mmCIF file of C-alpha atoms in Angstrom:
data_model
loop_
_atom_site.group_PDB
_atom_site.id
_atom_site.type_symbol
_atom_site.label_atom_id
_atom_site.label_comp_id
_atom_site.label_asym_id
_atom_site.label_seq_id
_atom_site.Cartn_x
_atom_site.Cartn_y
_atom_site.Cartn_z
ATOM 1 C CA UNK A 26 140.879 8.773 -192.242
ATOM 2 C CA UNK A 27 143.209 6.327 -193.869
ATOM 3 C CA UNK A 28 141.897 3.502 -195.687
ATOM 4 C CA UNK A 29 141.783 0.679 -193.002
ATOM 5 C CA UNK A 30 139.046 2.920 -190.965
ATOM 6 C CA UNK A 31 137.201 3.529 -194.008
ATOM 7 C CA UNK A 32 136.458 0.176 -194.859
ATOM 8 C CA UNK A 33 135.752 -1.003 -191.297
ATOM 9 C CA UNK A 34 133.161 1.988 -191.433
ATOM 10 C CA UNK A 35 131.854 0.501 -194.796
ATOM 11 C CA UNK A 36 131.765 -3.370 -193.837
ATOM 12 C CA UNK A 37 129.679 -1.974 -190.558
ATOM 13 C CA UNK A 38 127.270 -0.100 -192.464
ATOM 14 C CA UNK A 39 127.115 -2.805 -195.329
ATOM 15 C CA UNK A 40 126.315 -5.868 -192.940
ATOM 16 C CA UNK A 41 124.308 -4.015 -190.598
ATOM 17 C CA UNK A 42 122.099 -1.531 -192.218
ATOM 18 C CA UNK A 43 120.258 -2.488 -194.879
ATOM 19 C CA UNK A 44 120.244 0.720 -196.753
ATOM 20 C CA UNK A 45 124.117 -0.351 -197.872
ATOM 21 C CA UNK A 46 123.477 -3.602 -198.582
ATOM 22 C CA UNK A 47 123.948 -4.399 -202.146
ATOM 23 C CA UNK A 48 120.518 -5.358 -204.322
ATOM 24 C CA UNK A 49 119.613 -6.126 -207.832
ATOM 25 C CA UNK A 50 116.792 -4.628 -209.170
ATOM 26 C CA UNK A 51 113.720 -5.614 -211.636
ATOM 27 C CA UNK A 52 116.184 -6.479 -214.250
ATOM 28 C CA UNK A 53 118.295 -8.772 -212.331
ATOM 29 C CA UNK A 54 121.375 -6.384 -212.582
ATOM 30 C CA UNK A 55 123.359 -5.405 -209.137
ATOM 31 C CA UNK A 56 122.515 -1.856 -207.897
ATOM 32 C CA UNK A 57 124.642 0.654 -206.120
ATOM 33 C CA UNK A 58 127.403 -0.987 -203.515
ATOM 34 C CA UNK A 59 127.334 -0.121 -200.119
ATOM 35 C CA UNK A 60 131.236 1.167 -201.503
ATOM 36 C CA UNK A 61 129.719 3.597 -203.436
ATOM 37 C CA UNK A 62 127.066 5.129 -201.381
ATOM 38 C CA UNK A 63 129.455 5.860 -198.235
ATOM 39 C CA UNK A 64 131.706 7.519 -200.424
ATOM 40 C CA UNK A 65 128.955 9.518 -202.055
ATOM 41 C CA UNK A 66 128.666 10.185 -198.234
ATOM 42 C CA UNK A 67 132.250 10.840 -197.274
ATOM 43 C CA UNK A 68 132.909 13.088 -200.205
ATOM 44 C CA UNK A 69 129.656 15.242 -198.923
ATOM 45 C CA UNK A 70 130.997 15.714 -195.781
ATOM 46 C CA UNK A 71 134.510 15.927 -196.344
ATOM 47 C CA UNK A 72 134.280 18.566 -199.315
ATOM 48 C CA UNK A 73 131.295 20.135 -198.441
ATOM 49 C CA UNK A 74 130.167 19.472 -202.164
ATOM 50 C CA UNK A 75 126.855 19.773 -203.538
ATOM 51 C CA UNK A 76 124.672 16.440 -203.769
ATOM 52 C CA UNK A 77 125.248 16.498 -207.858
ATOM 53 C CA UNK A 78 129.034 16.966 -207.521
ATOM 54 C CA UNK A 79 129.992 13.056 -207.229
ATOM 55 C CA UNK A 80 127.353 11.664 -209.944
ATOM 56 C CA UNK A 81 130.035 10.817 -212.945
ATOM 57 C CA UNK A 82 132.540 9.788 -210.614
ATOM 58 C CA UNK A 83 130.259 7.345 -208.795
ATOM 59 C CA UNK A 84 127.721 7.099 -211.089
ATOM 60 C CA UNK A 85 124.857 7.988 -208.807
ATOM 61 C CA UNK A 86 122.250 10.651 -208.902
ATOM 62 C CA UNK A 87 121.911 14.494 -206.583
ATOM 63 C CA UNK A 88 118.444 12.374 -204.811
ATOM 64 C CA UNK A 89 120.624 9.447 -204.257
ATOM 65 C CA UNK A 90 123.536 10.791 -203.124
ATOM 66 C CA UNK A 91 121.243 12.694 -200.182
ATOM 67 C CA UNK A 92 119.774 9.722 -199.639
ATOM 68 C CA UNK A 93 122.988 8.108 -198.799
ATOM 69 C CA UNK A 94 124.325 10.667 -196.875
ATOM 70 C CA UNK A 95 120.910 10.789 -194.769
ATOM 71 C CA UNK A 96 121.257 7.109 -194.485
ATOM 72 C CA UNK A 97 125.077 7.468 -193.726
ATOM 73 C CA UNK A 98 124.964 10.078 -190.270
ATOM 74 C CA UNK A 99 122.163 7.684 -188.922
ATOM 75 C CA UNK A 100 123.884 4.212 -189.474
ATOM 76 C CA UNK A 101 126.790 6.068 -187.938
ATOM 77 C CA UNK A 102 125.237 7.359 -185.372
ATOM 78 C CA UNK A 103 123.750 4.587 -184.346
ATOM 79 C CA UNK A 104 126.751 1.840 -184.683
ATOM 80 C CA UNK A 105 129.435 4.054 -183.262
ATOM 81 C CA UNK A 106 127.739 6.392 -180.918
ATOM 82 C CA UNK A 107 127.075 4.632 -178.245
ATOM 83 C CA UNK A 108 131.303 3.955 -177.953
ATOM 84 C CA UNK A 109 132.714 6.983 -179.502
ATOM 85 C CA UNK A 110 130.428 9.937 -178.103
ATOM 86 C CA UNK A 111 130.463 8.909 -174.791
ATOM 87 C CA UNK A 112 130.990 10.081 -171.050
ATOM 88 C CA UNK A 113 134.331 9.278 -169.589
ATOM 89 C CA UNK A 114 134.653 6.251 -167.901
ATOM 90 C CA UNK A 115 136.572 5.961 -164.662
ATOM 91 C CA UNK A 116 139.953 4.939 -166.295
ATOM 92 C CA UNK A 117 139.324 7.393 -169.296
ATOM 93 C CA UNK A 118 139.015 10.189 -166.311
ATOM 94 C CA UNK A 119 141.988 8.687 -164.045
ATOM 95 C CA UNK A 120 144.161 9.522 -167.200
ATOM 96 C CA UNK A 121 142.632 12.663 -168.074
ATOM 97 C CA UNK A 122 143.274 13.346 -164.376
ATOM 98 C CA UNK A 123 147.330 12.439 -164.589
ATOM 99 C CA UNK A 124 147.213 14.473 -167.967
ATOM 100 C CA UNK A 125 145.792 17.202 -166.521
ATOM 101 C CA UNK A 126 148.341 17.190 -163.454
ATOM 102 C CA UNK A 127 151.411 16.469 -165.887
ATOM 103 C CA UNK A 128 150.585 19.973 -167.633
ATOM 104 C CA UNK A 129 150.542 22.060 -164.366
ATOM 105 C CA UNK A 130 146.210 21.667 -163.795
ATOM 106 C CA UNK A 131 145.177 19.136 -160.405
ATOM 107 C CA UNK A 132 141.896 18.057 -161.559
ATOM 108 C CA UNK A 133 141.668 19.854 -164.598
ATOM 109 C CA UNK A 134 139.393 17.262 -167.410
ATOM 110 C CA UNK A 135 139.392 19.187 -170.721
ATOM 111 C CA UNK A 136 138.457 22.816 -172.000
ATOM 112 C CA UNK A 137 135.122 23.669 -173.030
ATOM 113 C CA UNK A 138 133.417 26.330 -175.599
ATOM 114 C CA UNK A 139 131.338 26.758 -178.117
ATOM 115 C CA UNK A 140 131.036 26.597 -181.886
ATOM 116 C CA UNK A 141 128.733 28.956 -184.512
ATOM 117 C CA UNK A 142 127.209 26.852 -187.903
ATOM 118 C CA UNK A 143 125.993 29.000 -190.681
ATOM 119 C CA UNK A 144 122.925 28.050 -191.067
ATOM 120 C CA UNK A 145 122.489 29.517 -194.678
ATOM 121 C CA UNK A 146 118.968 28.031 -195.640
ATOM 122 C CA UNK A 147 117.231 29.190 -192.176
ATOM 123 C CA UNK A 148 113.365 29.196 -193.008
ATOM 124 C CA UNK A 149 112.412 32.996 -192.785
ATOM 125 C CA UNK A 150 110.447 32.725 -189.608
ATOM 126 C CA UNK A 151 113.170 31.714 -187.791
ATOM 127 C CA UNK A 152 115.920 33.943 -188.777
ATOM 128 C CA UNK A 153 115.344 36.510 -186.248
ATOM 129 C CA UNK A 154 115.843 33.663 -183.574
ATOM 130 C CA UNK A 155 118.919 32.113 -185.283
ATOM 131 C CA UNK A 156 120.730 35.700 -186.451
ATOM 132 C CA UNK A 157 122.569 37.590 -184.094
ATOM 133 C CA UNK A 158 122.833 41.337 -184.821
ATOM 134 C CA UNK A 159 123.366 41.980 -188.847
ATOM 135 C CA UNK A 160 124.743 38.222 -189.266
ATOM 136 C CA UNK A 161 123.726 35.508 -190.760
ATOM 137 C CA UNK A 162 121.897 32.690 -189.231
ATOM 138 C CA UNK A 163 123.579 30.064 -186.654
ATOM 139 C CA UNK A 164 123.129 27.087 -184.510
ATOM 140 C CA UNK A 165 125.661 26.797 -181.315
ATOM 141 C CA UNK A 166 127.695 23.486 -180.684
ATOM 142 C CA UNK A 167 129.115 23.421 -177.166
ATOM 143 C CA UNK A 168 132.196 21.082 -176.616
ATOM 144 C CA UNK A 169 134.558 19.836 -174.549
ATOM 145 C CA UNK A 170 137.654 18.459 -175.630
ATOM 146 C CA UNK A 171 140.753 16.923 -174.044
ATOM 147 C CA UNK A 172 144.085 17.260 -174.699
ATOM 148 C CA UNK A 173 144.351 14.436 -177.650
ATOM 149 C CA UNK A 174 141.307 16.361 -179.457
ATOM 150 C CA UNK A 175 138.653 14.008 -178.549
ATOM 151 C CA UNK A 176 135.250 15.457 -178.219
ATOM 152 C CA UNK A 177 133.954 14.582 -174.827
ATOM 153 C CA UNK A 178 130.629 16.389 -174.909
ATOM 154 C CA UNK A 179 128.622 17.891 -177.635
ATOM 155 C CA UNK A 180 125.566 19.472 -177.221
ATOM 156 C CA UNK A 181 124.018 21.011 -180.296
ATOM 157 C CA UNK A 182 121.022 22.918 -181.318
ATOM 158 C CA UNK A 183 120.982 26.280 -179.900
ATOM 159 C CA UNK A 184 120.122 29.616 -181.844
ATOM 160 C CA UNK A 185 122.619 31.575 -182.345
ATOM 161 C CA UNK A 186 121.207 34.112 -180.784
ATOM 162 C CA UNK A 187 122.549 33.146 -176.983
ATOM 163 C CA UNK A 188 125.793 33.560 -175.712
ATOM 164 C CA UNK A 189 127.881 30.587 -173.937
ATOM 165 C CA UNK A 190 126.183 31.751 -170.545
ATOM 166 C CA UNK A 191 122.841 30.920 -172.130
ATOM 167 C CA UNK A 192 123.953 27.666 -173.765
ATOM 168 C CA UNK A 193 125.248 26.998 -170.928
ATOM 169 C CA UNK A 194 121.906 26.890 -168.772
ATOM 170 C CA UNK A 195 120.523 24.751 -171.377
ATOM 171 C CA UNK A 196 123.422 22.173 -171.406
ATOM 172 C CA UNK A 197 123.458 18.558 -169.941
ATOM 173 C CA UNK A 198 127.310 18.982 -169.277
ATOM 174 C CA UNK A 199 126.673 18.983 -165.165
ATOM 175 C CA UNK A 200 123.628 16.399 -165.467
ATOM 176 C CA UNK A 201 125.375 13.063 -164.382
ATOM 177 C CA UNK A 202 127.088 15.594 -161.220
ATOM 178 C CA UNK A 203 123.313 16.627 -160.330
ATOM 179 C CA UNK A 204 121.867 13.220 -161.121
ATOM 180 C CA UNK A 205 124.712 11.425 -158.723
ATOM 181 C CA UNK A 206 125.800 9.687 -161.662
ATOM 182 C CA UNK A 207 129.685 10.909 -161.973
ATOM 183 C CA UNK A 208 132.810 8.911 -160.491
ATOM 184 C CA UNK A 209 133.872 10.591 -157.098
ATOM 185 C CA UNK A 210 137.115 12.395 -157.830
ATOM 186 C CA UNK A 211 139.546 13.707 -155.327
ATOM 187 C CA UNK A 212 142.283 16.077 -155.868
ATOM 188 C CA UNK A 213 144.942 18.571 -153.682
ATOM 189 C CA UNK A 214 145.605 22.118 -154.762
ATOM 190 C CA UNK A 215 147.968 23.799 -152.306
ATOM 191 C CA UNK A 216 147.019 21.593 -149.860
ATOM 192 C CA UNK A 217 143.486 21.349 -150.189
ATOM 193 C CA UNK A 218 141.327 18.891 -151.014
ATOM 194 C CA UNK A 219 138.802 19.488 -153.672
ATOM 195 C CA UNK A 220 135.911 16.881 -154.952
ATOM 196 C CA UNK A 221 134.445 18.172 -158.505
ATOM 197 C CA UNK A 222 136.920 18.263 -161.362
ATOM 198 C CA UNK A 223 136.780 21.410 -163.380
ATOM 199 C CA UNK A 224 137.342 22.706 -167.341
ATOM 200 C CA UNK A 225 139.057 25.611 -168.540
ATOM 201 C CA UNK A 226 137.395 28.537 -169.940
ATOM 202 C CA UNK A 227 137.587 31.614 -171.694
ATOM 203 C CA UNK A 228 136.241 34.817 -169.677
ATOM 204 C CA UNK A 229 132.588 34.989 -170.425
ATOM 205 C CA UNK A 230 131.817 31.285 -168.568
ATOM 206 C CA UNK A 231 131.005 32.079 -164.680
ATOM 207 C CA UNK A 232 132.860 31.433 -161.730
ATOM 208 C CA UNK A 233 131.965 28.348 -160.572
ATOM 209 C CA UNK A 234 133.745 25.365 -158.761
ATOM 210 C CA UNK A 235 134.066 23.299 -162.511
ATOM 211 C CA UNK A 236 135.612 26.149 -164.108
ATOM 212 C CA UNK A 237 139.023 28.097 -164.320
ATOM 213 C CA UNK A 238 139.223 31.200 -166.432
ATOM 214 C CA UNK A 239 142.451 33.277 -167.043
ATOM 215 C CA UNK A 240 143.555 36.640 -165.050
ATOM 216 C CA UNK A 241 142.511 39.299 -166.959
ATOM 217 C CA UNK A 242 145.513 42.204 -167.002
ATOM 218 C CA UNK A 243 147.993 39.918 -164.735
ATOM 219 C CA UNK A 244 150.048 41.740 -162.430
ATOM 220 C CA UNK A 245 153.493 40.504 -161.299
ATOM 221 C CA UNK A 246 155.304 36.871 -162.290
ATOM 222 C CA UNK A 247 153.043 33.945 -160.714
ATOM 223 C CA UNK A 248 149.443 35.662 -162.224
ATOM 224 C CA UNK A 249 151.240 35.942 -166.023
ATOM 225 C CA UNK A 250 152.647 32.472 -165.756
ATOM 226 C CA UNK A 251 148.804 31.459 -164.624
ATOM 227 C CA UNK A 252 147.719 33.219 -167.208
ATOM 228 C CA UNK A 253 149.867 32.430 -169.804
ATOM 229 C CA UNK A 254 149.511 28.717 -168.928
ATOM 230 C CA UNK A 255 146.031 28.650 -168.964
ATOM 231 C CA UNK A 256 145.520 30.403 -172.021
ATOM 232 C CA UNK A 257 147.413 27.528 -173.803
ATOM 233 C CA UNK A 258 146.157 24.665 -172.629
ATOM 234 C CA UNK A 259 142.541 26.215 -173.376
ATOM 235 C CA UNK A 260 143.252 26.184 -176.635
ATOM 236 C CA UNK A 261 142.769 22.325 -177.157
ATOM 237 C CA UNK A 262 138.988 22.787 -177.596
ATOM 238 C CA UNK A 263 139.558 25.848 -180.210
ATOM 239 C CA UNK A 264 141.925 23.653 -181.818
ATOM 240 C CA UNK A 265 139.276 20.781 -181.801
ATOM 241 C CA UNK A 266 137.246 23.034 -183.581
ATOM 242 C CA UNK A 267 139.728 23.700 -186.068
ATOM 243 C CA UNK A 268 140.000 20.296 -186.844
ATOM 244 C CA UNK A 269 136.718 19.362 -186.646
ATOM 245 C CA UNK A 270 136.025 21.883 -189.661
ATOM 246 C CA UNK A 271 139.439 20.995 -191.395
ATOM 247 C CA UNK A 272 138.373 17.379 -191.562
ATOM 248 C CA UNK A 273 134.598 17.739 -192.443
ATOM 249 C CA UNK A 274 134.536 21.206 -194.645
ATOM 250 C CA UNK A 275 130.329 21.292 -194.751
ATOM 251 C CA UNK A 276 130.780 22.417 -191.581
ATOM 252 C CA UNK A 277 133.210 25.025 -192.265
ATOM 253 C CA UNK A 278 130.479 25.949 -195.583
ATOM 254 C CA UNK A 279 127.272 27.576 -194.165
ATOM 255 C CA UNK A 280 124.628 24.262 -194.194
ATOM 256 C CA UNK A 281 122.752 24.415 -197.330
ATOM 257 C CA UNK A 282 119.821 21.720 -195.698
ATOM 258 C CA UNK A 283 116.571 22.993 -194.356
ATOM 259 C CA UNK A 284 115.742 20.691 -191.928
ATOM 260 C CA UNK A 285 117.140 21.084 -188.399
ATOM 261 C CA UNK A 286 117.436 17.454 -187.963
ATOM 262 C CA UNK A 287 119.568 16.563 -190.516
ATOM 263 C CA UNK A 288 122.004 19.169 -189.642
ATOM 264 C CA UNK A 289 122.298 17.992 -186.027
ATOM 265 C CA UNK A 290 122.572 14.549 -187.643
ATOM 266 C CA UNK A 291 125.397 15.385 -189.548
ATOM 267 C CA UNK A 292 127.015 17.725 -186.582
ATOM 268 C CA UNK A 293 126.615 14.345 -184.263
ATOM 269 C CA UNK A 294 128.242 11.846 -187.025
ATOM 270 C CA UNK A 295 131.069 14.477 -187.581
ATOM 271 C CA UNK A 296 131.956 14.172 -184.106
ATOM 272 C CA UNK A 297 132.201 10.590 -184.011
ATOM 273 C CA UNK A 298 133.840 10.404 -186.887
ATOM 274 C CA UNK A 299 136.457 12.841 -185.677
ATOM 275 C CA UNK A 300 136.902 10.616 -182.755
ATOM 276 C CA UNK A 301 137.262 7.575 -184.485
ATOM 277 C CA UNK A 302 140.403 9.261 -186.421
ATOM 278 C CA UNK A 303 142.047 10.448 -183.194
ATOM 279 C CA UNK A 304 141.823 6.935 -181.683
ATOM 280 C CA UNK A 305 143.151 5.659 -185.334
ATOM 281 C CA UNK A 306 145.928 7.929 -185.154
ATOM 282 C CA UNK A 307 146.576 7.587 -180.976
ATOM 283 C CA UNK A 308 147.278 3.979 -181.955
ATOM 284 C CA UNK A 309 150.552 4.924 -184.001
ATOM 285 C CA UNK A 310 151.545 8.218 -182.328
ATOM 286 C CA UNK A 311 150.725 9.442 -178.881
ATOM 287 C CA UNK A 312 151.348 12.774 -177.543
ATOM 288 C CA UNK A 313 152.244 11.557 -174.384
ATOM 289 C CA UNK A 314 154.182 8.450 -173.051
ATOM 290 C CA UNK A 315 151.308 6.707 -170.857
ATOM 291 C CA UNK A 316 154.121 4.962 -168.875
ATOM 292 C CA UNK A 317 154.810 8.228 -167.064
ATOM 293 C CA UNK A 318 151.063 8.015 -165.492
ATOM 294 C CA UNK A 319 151.340 4.441 -164.563
ATOM 295 C CA UNK A 320 152.593 5.170 -160.851
ATOM 296 C CA UNK A 321 151.043 3.275 -157.532
ATOM 297 C CA UNK A 322 148.301 5.218 -155.923
ATOM 298 C CA UNK A 323 150.642 7.154 -153.638
ATOM 299 C CA UNK A 324 151.935 9.218 -156.077
ATOM 300 C CA UNK A 325 149.175 10.281 -157.715
ATOM 301 C CA UNK A 326 147.676 14.271 -156.608
ATOM 302 C CA UNK A 327 143.875 13.142 -158.264
ATOM 303 C CA UNK A 328 142.275 9.873 -157.286
ATOM 304 C CA UNK A 329 138.893 8.419 -159.283
ATOM 305 C CA UNK A 330 137.013 6.328 -156.720
ATOM 306 C CA UNK A 331 136.638 2.897 -159.274
ATOM 307 C CA UNK A 332 134.200 1.186 -157.217
ATOM 308 C CA UNK A 333 131.580 4.073 -157.220
ATOM 309 C CA UNK A 334 128.282 2.769 -157.805
ATOM 310 C CA UNK A 335 125.185 4.688 -158.690
ATOM 311 C CA UNK A 336 122.507 3.872 -156.283
ATOM 312 C CA UNK A 337 118.882 5.167 -155.913
ATOM 313 C CA UNK A 338 118.711 7.688 -152.554
ATOM 314 C CA UNK A 339 115.734 8.888 -151.120
ATOM 315 C CA UNK A 340 115.178 12.742 -150.946
ATOM 316 C CA UNK A 341 116.460 13.709 -154.586
ATOM 317 C CA UNK A 342 115.343 17.202 -154.842
ATOM 318 C CA UNK A 343 117.406 18.109 -151.777
ATOM 319 C CA UNK A 344 120.581 15.994 -153.287
ATOM 320 C CA UNK A 345 120.050 17.912 -156.288
ATOM 321 C CA UNK A 346 119.845 21.434 -154.886
ATOM 322 C CA UNK A 347 123.081 20.267 -152.860
ATOM 323 C CA UNK A 348 125.314 19.563 -155.727
ATOM 324 C CA UNK A 349 123.744 22.310 -157.796
ATOM 325 C CA UNK A 350 125.006 24.667 -155.119
ATOM 326 C CA UNK A 351 128.215 23.181 -154.816
ATOM 327 C CA UNK A 352 128.858 22.875 -159.164
ATOM 328 C CA UNK A 353 127.944 26.622 -158.784
ATOM 329 C CA UNK A 354 130.219 27.637 -155.818
ATOM 330 C CA UNK A 355 132.105 30.954 -155.718
ATOM 331 C CA UNK A 356 133.916 30.049 -152.967
ATOM 332 C CA UNK A 357 135.160 26.700 -154.101
ATOM 333 C CA UNK A 358 136.280 28.638 -157.888
ATOM 334 C CA UNK A 359 138.077 31.305 -155.767
#
């Protein structure tokens, strides 16, 4: 991240989180400043170093550095989580649909996949639950990423023995649709109208109306072109995982913490900071010309109902079952 963004984070934390406010000790001398504490936490996240690796440069001990990291992650989640790890607004959804349509996939709003983070200090009693095969214990992250590597959905915590399907069964990725909170969407493909946007996935995900996979062993020019296009666009989520690990080496290296809750906060804070960097870089260099999508309503193939509101409905059970069957429809998928 650039200096301007880092100082904005330090300023918010110093003004609103008591731990990062500079105080005088009993002797009247000033203690550590908010800039020192935030720098220690950022260095540990960005470089994946040990807690005692910043003691000489920042003049603080290992235990203080760990406290800085813990309070920094909690502060980032509390101050920036609602803005930078949110569900798409109707305006965001319309832009994602327009960009998906421009890339050849009307109704596509991103790609979904899972990533494993190795847990070096996993408790011995839990190793069998978190270890797949003869490998190392891992914790799974399920994420949805868009064209600009913004992560819209993050579900972290399932043990590493689960595959993508098991994680999907536990994931809240479709909760808004099932509860009727998602904005209404309409788009057309080959003359057919559809109401559920979809994600691009790899072959392990089930054939639902909200997932589009590639074609295995494609035959013919049309199938080969579709498979190549789907696989190239689906790499957005793989690129997001790679950039996230490159920016924060603490995620790329094995987790050294014993407490799973602290590991989860580090992952969540890293994703929030990743989205903040994406937004900061987007102002100077965008991958798409936004003016291309500022057309009239008649020229769009995908529409989001901006006036949609969530109202309390009766017979919620039947509504959720109907939505669940709609999401898992094999016929609509085909």
